[in-house]
Coordinates of C-alpha atoms and ligand atoms in Angstrom, one line a residue:
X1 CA -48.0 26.7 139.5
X2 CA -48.9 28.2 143.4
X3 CA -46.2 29.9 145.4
X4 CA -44.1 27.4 146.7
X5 CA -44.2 28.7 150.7
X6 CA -41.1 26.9 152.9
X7 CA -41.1 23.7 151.1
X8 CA -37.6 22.1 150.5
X9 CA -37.5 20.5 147.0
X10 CA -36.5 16.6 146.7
X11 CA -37.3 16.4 142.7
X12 CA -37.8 18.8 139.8
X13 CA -39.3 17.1 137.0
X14 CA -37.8 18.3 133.3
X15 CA -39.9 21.6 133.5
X16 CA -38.4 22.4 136.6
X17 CA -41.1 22.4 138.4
X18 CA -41.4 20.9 142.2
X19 CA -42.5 17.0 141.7
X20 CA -41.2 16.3 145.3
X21 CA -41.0 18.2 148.1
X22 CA -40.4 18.2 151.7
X23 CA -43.1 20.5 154.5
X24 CA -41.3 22.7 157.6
X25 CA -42.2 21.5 160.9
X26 CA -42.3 25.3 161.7
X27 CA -44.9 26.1 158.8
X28 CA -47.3 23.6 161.2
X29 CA -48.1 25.2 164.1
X30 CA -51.5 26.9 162.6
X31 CA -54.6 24.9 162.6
X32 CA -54.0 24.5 159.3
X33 CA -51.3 23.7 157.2
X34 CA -51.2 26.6 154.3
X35 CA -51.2 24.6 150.8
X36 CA -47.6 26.0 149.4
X37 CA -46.6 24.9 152.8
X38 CA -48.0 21.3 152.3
X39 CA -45.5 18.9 151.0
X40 CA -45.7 17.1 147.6
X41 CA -45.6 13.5 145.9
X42 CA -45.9 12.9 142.4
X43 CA -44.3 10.0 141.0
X44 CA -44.1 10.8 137.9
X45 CA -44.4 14.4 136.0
X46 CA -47.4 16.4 136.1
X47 CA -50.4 15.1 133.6
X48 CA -51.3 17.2 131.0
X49 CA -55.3 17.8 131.3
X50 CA -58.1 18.5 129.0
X51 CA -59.8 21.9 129.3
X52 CA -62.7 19.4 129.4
X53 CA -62.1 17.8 132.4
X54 CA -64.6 14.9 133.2
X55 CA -64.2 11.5 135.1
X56 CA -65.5 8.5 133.2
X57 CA -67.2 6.2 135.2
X58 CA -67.8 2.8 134.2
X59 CA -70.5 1.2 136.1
X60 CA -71.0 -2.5 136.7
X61 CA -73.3 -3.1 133.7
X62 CA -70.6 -1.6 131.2
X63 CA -72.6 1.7 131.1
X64 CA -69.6 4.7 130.8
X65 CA -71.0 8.2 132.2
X66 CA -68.3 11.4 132.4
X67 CA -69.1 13.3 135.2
X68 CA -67.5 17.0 134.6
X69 CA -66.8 19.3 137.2
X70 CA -69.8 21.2 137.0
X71 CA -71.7 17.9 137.5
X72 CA -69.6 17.5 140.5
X73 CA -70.1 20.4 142.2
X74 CA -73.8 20.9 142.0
X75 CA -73.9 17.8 144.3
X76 CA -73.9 18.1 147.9
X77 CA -71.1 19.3 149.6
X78 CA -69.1 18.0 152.3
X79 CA -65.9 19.5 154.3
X80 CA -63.6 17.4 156.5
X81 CA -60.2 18.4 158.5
X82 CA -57.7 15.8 157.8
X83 CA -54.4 15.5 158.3
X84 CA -52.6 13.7 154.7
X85 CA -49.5 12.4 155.1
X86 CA -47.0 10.0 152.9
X87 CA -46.3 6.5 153.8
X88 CA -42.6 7.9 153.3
X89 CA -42.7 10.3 156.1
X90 CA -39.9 10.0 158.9
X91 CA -37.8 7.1 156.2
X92 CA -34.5 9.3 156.7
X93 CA -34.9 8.4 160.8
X94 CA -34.5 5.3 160.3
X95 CA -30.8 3.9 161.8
X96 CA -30.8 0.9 158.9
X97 CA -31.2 3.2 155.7
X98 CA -34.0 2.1 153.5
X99 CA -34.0 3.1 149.7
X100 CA -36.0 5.6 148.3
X101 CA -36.0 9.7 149.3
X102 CA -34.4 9.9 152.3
X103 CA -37.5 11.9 154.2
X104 CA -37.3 14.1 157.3
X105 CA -41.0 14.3 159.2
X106 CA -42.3 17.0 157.0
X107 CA -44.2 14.6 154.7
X108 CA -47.6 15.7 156.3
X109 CA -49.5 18.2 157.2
X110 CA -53.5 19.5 158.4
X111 CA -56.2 20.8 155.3
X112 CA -60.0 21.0 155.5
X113 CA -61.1 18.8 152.5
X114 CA -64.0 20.2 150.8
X115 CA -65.9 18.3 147.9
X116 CA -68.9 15.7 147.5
X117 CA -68.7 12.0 149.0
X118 CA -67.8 9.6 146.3
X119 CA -70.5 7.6 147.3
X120 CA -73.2 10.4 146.2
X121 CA -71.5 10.9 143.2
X122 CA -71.9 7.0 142.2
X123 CA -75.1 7.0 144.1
X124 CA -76.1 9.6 141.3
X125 CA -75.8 7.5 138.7
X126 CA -77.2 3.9 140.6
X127 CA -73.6 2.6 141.0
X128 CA -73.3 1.6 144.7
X129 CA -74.0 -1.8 144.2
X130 CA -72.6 -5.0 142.3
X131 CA -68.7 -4.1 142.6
X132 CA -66.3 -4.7 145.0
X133 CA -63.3 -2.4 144.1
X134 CA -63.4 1.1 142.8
X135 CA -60.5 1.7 140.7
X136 CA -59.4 5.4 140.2
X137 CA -57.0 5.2 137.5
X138 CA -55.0 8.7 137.0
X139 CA -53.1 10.1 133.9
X140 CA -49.9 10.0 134.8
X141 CA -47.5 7.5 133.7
X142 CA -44.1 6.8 133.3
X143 CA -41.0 4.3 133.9
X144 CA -39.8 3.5 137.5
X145 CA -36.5 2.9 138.7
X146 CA -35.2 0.3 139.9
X147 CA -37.9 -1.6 138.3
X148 CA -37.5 0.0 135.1
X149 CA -41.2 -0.7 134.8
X150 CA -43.5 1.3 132.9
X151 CA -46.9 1.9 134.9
X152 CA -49.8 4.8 135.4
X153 CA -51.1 5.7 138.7
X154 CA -54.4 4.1 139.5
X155 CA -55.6 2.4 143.3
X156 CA -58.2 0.0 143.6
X157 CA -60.3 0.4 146.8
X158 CA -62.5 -1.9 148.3
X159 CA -65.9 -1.0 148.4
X160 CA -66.2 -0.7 152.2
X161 CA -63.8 2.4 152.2
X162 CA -65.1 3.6 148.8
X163 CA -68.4 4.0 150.0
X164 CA -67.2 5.6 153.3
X165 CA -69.1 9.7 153.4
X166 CA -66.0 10.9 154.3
X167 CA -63.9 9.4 150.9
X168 CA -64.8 12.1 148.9
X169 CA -63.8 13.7 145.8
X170 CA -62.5 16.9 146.5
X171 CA -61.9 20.7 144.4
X172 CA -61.3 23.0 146.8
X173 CA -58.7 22.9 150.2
X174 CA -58.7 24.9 153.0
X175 CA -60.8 28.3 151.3
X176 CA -59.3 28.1 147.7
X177 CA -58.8 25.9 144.7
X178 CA -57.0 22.8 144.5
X179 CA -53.5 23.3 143.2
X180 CA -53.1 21.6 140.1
X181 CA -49.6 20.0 141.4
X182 CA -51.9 18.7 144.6
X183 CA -54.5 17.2 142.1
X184 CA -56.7 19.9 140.9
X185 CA -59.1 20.1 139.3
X186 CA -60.3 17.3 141.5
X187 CA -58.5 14.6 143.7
X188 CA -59.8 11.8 145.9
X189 CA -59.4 12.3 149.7
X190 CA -59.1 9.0 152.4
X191 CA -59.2 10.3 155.6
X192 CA -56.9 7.8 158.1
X193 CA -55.4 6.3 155.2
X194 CA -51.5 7.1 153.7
X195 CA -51.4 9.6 151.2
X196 CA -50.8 7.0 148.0
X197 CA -54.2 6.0 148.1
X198 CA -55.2 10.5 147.8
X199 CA -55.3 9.9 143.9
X200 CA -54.7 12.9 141.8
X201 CA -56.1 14.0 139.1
X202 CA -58.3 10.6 138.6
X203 CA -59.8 10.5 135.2
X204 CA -61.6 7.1 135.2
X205 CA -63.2 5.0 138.1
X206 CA -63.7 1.7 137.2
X207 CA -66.5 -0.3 139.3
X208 CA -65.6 -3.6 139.0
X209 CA -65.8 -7.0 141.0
X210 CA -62.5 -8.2 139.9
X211 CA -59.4 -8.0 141.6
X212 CA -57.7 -5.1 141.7
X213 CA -53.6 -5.6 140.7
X214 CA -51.4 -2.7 140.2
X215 CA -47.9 -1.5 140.9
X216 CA -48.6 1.5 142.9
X217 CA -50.8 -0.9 145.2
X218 CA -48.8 -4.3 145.0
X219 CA -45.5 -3.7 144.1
X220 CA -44.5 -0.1 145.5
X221 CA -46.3 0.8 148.7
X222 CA -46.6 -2.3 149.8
X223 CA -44.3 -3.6 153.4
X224 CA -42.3 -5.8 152.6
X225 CA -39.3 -8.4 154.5
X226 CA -35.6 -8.2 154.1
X227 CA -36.2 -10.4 151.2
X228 CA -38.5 -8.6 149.4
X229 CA -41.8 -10.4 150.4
X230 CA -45.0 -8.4 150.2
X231 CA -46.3 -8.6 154.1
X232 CA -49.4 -6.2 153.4
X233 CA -50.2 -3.1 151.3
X234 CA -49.6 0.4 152.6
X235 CA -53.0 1.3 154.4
X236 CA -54.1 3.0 157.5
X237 CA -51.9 6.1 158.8
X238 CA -49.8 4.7 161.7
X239 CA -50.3 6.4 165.2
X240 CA -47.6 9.3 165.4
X241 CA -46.5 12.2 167.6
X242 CA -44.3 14.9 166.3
X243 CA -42.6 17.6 168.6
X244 CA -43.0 21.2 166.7
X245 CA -41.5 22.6 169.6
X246 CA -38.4 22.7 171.2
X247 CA -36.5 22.6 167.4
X248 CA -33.9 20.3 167.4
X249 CA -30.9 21.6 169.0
X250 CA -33.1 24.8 170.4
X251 CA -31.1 25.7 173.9
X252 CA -34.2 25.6 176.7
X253 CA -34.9 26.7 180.4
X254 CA -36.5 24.3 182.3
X255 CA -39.5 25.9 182.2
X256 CA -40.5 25.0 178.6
X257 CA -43.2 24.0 176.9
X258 CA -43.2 20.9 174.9
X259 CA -45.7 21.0 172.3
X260 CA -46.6 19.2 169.2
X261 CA -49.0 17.6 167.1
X262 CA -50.6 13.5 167.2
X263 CA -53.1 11.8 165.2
X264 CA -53.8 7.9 164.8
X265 CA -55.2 7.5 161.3
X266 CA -58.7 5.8 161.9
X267 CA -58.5 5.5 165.6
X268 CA -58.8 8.3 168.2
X269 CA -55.7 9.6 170.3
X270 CA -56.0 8.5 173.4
X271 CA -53.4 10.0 175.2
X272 CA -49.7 11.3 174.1
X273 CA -46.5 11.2 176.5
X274 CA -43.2 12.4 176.6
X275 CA -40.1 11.5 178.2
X276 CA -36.6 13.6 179.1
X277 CA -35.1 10.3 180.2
X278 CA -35.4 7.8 177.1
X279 CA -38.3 6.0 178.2
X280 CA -37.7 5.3 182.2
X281 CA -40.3 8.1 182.9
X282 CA -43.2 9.1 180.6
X283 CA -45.3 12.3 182.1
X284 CA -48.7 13.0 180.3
X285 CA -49.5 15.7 178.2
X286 CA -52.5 18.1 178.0
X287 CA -54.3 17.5 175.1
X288 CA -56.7 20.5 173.0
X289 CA -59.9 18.8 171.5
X290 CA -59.6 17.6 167.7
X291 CA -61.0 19.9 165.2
X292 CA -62.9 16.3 164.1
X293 CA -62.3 12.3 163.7
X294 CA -59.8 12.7 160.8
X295 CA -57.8 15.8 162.5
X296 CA -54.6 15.8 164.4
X297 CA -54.3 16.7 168.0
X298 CA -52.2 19.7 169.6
X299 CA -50.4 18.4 172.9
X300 CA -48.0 20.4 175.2
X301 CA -46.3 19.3 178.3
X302 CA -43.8 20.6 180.4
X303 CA -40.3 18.7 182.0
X304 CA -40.3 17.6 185.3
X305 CA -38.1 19.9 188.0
X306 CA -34.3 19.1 188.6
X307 CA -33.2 17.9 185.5
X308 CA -29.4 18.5 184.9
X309 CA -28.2 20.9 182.4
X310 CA -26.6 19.9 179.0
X311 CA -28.0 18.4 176.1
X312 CA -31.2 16.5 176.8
X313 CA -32.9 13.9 174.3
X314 CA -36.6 14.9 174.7
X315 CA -39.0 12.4 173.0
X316 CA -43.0 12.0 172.4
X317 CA -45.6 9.1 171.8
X318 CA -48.6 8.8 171.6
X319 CA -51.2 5.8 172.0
X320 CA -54.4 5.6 170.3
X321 CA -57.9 4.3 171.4
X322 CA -56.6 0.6 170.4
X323 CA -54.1 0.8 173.0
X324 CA -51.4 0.9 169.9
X325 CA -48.4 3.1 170.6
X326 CA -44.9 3.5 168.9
X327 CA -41.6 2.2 169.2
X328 CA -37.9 3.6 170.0
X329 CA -37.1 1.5 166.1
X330 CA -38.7 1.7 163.1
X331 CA -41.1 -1.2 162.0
X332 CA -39.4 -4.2 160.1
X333 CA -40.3 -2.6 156.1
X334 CA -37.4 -2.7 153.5
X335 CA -39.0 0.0 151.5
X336 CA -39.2 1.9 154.8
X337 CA -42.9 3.0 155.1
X338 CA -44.7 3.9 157.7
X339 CA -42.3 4.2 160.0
X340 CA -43.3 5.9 162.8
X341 CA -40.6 5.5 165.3
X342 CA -40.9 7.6 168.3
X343 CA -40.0 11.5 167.5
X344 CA -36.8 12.6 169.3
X345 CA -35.8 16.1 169.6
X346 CA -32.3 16.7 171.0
X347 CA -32.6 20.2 173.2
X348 CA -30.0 22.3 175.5
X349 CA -31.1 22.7 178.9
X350 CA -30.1 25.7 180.3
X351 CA -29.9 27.7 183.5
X352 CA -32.6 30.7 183.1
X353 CA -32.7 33.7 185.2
X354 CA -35.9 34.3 186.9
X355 CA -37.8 37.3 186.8
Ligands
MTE1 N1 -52.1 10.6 140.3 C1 -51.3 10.6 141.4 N2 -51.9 10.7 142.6 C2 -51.1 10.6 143.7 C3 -49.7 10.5 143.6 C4 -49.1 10.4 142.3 O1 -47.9 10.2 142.1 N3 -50.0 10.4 141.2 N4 -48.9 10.4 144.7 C5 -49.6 9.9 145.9 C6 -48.8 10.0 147.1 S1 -47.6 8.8 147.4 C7 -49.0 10.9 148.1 S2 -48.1 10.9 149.6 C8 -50.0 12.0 147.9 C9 -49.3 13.3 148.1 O2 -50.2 14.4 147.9 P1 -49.7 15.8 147.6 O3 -48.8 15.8 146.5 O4 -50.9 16.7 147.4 O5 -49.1 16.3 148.9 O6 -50.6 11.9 146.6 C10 -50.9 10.6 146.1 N5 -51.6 10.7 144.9
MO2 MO1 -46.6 9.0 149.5

């Protein structure tokens, strides 16, 4: 397996390998995130694959084709910037603990995406119409807990996102290979969308006009009440700001720069905001053009003059072309996804002397 750059490790599996891991905010501030910087989600331990690598698709007449790599890549290519992020991210902020890993905000992070459009590779073989769902179903399998319930990873996805250019079937990220651990050979890539639905490793794609029901689409991932009644499915990336700089606890003059990161899932950022007086005041930030639609934006601000010394809570939001924005709280979820409660970051101000 790749170097392992600064990631913090949440779960070995039993060959003590990485299965979870946690990203530095400080290994973001490239344009892109390096890949043994990238943090990692597999549920269950690592498949073991075939030399012979091929996805088996089964169209809507019952025809099966396997489509190896080779296949894959003489098609045409595509390359996208996109920020993937778990639906898990920012969990640990919450002030009403939710169960599950207990995640800081360094569940995402920036690649470009490089592969062919899952829509050429069905349009290939005549299979873009007469199915609703397209249903990547992955190797790997095992029993969850609580549930004590034995599934394999698969996601069914409607045809209108299927069939989006930029869902794409991708071998290579940012200029190399795919990690295996990151779903090489080949992994599917859904710009805007959480990370769950970025399957791994998929080794059959059903076409199919019935119904998709799964746990990793219905049971897990889903938002849910206090009583455990599904609300929706994990979908679209929330809008989100993060603050890369000041660190937490960093002492600052008042000169500083506030600077992070933003993206909205499908929509655009619109503008992002921050505040050194929880909320009362929000001053603009500058904002650098997106790499592209699926990319995060860079932001940096600075505090406003005469702000007393000592430690100051410095928070950032953003609010994207919908006129959606974030909250102080998390969003009502038991299972605690997608929460993307406003960023705080507490900093010391300090007297510094000027040149
Ligand atoms: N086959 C498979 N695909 C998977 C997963 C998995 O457990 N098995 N985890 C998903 C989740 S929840 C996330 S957040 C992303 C994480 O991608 P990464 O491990 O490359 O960072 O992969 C998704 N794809
Ligand atoms: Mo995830």
């Amino acid at each position: 397996m790749a170097e392992h750059g600064t990631l913090r490790a949440r779960v070995y599996d039993s060959k003590s390998r990485l299965q979870m891991a946690e990203g530095r905010l400080d290994a973001q501030r490239g344009e892109r995130t390096d890949i043994a910087d990238m943090f990692l989600v597999s549920h269950y331990e690592q498949p073991e694959l075939s030399d012979q690598y091929r996805i088996d698709l089964v169209l809507p007449d019952g025809r099966t084709v396997a489509v190896g790599i080779d296949e894959l890549r003489a098609l045409p290519t595509r390359e996208i910037v996109a920020v993937l992020e778990c639906a898990g991210n920012g969990r640990g902020l919450r002030d009403s603990r939710a169960p599950g890993n207990q995640f800081g905000l360094g569940m995402f992070g920036q690649a470009k995406w490089v592969g062919t459009s899952l829509r050429t590779v069905l349009a290939e073989f005549d299979g873009t119409e007469g199915w609703e769902y397209a249903v990547l179903h992955a190797p790997d399998n095992g029993v969850t807990q609580p549930e004590d319930k034995h599934a394999y990873f698969a996601k069914g996805l409607h045809r209108d996102k299927a069939l989006h250019p930029d869902t794409m079937l991708c071998w290579q990220v940012n200029d190399g290979p795919l990690p295996v651990e990151h779903g090489g050979p080949v992994r599917l890539v859904v710009p805007g969308w959480y990370g769950i639905w970025w399957v791994k490793w998929p080794t059959r794609i059903d076409l199919t006009s019935t119904e998709f029901h799964g746990f990793w689409q219905h049971e897990r991932y889903t938002y849910q009440d206090d009583n455990g009644e599904v609300l929706a499915v994990v979908g679209q990336q929330r809008p989100r700001a993060v603050v890369l700089s000041p660190e937490e606890g960093e002492a600052v003059g008042d000169d500083a720069v506030i600077s992070g990161v933003a993206w909205a899932g499908p929509r655009q950022v619109a503008r992002v905001e921050i505040t050194a007086d929880d909320g009362t005041n929000w001053i603009p930030a500058e904002l650098a053009a997106p790499e592209g639609a699926w990319s995060w934006v860079r932001w940096n601000a600075r505090l406003p003059a005469g702000l007393p010394r000592g430690m100051r809570r410095i928070a950032a939001r953003v609010v994207d072309d919908a006129g959606e924005t974030q909250d102080w709280t998390a969003p009502l979820d038991r299972l605690g996804y997608g929460n993307n409660q406003i960023h705080i970051v507490n900093v010391d101000l300090i007297a510094r002397p000027r040149g």
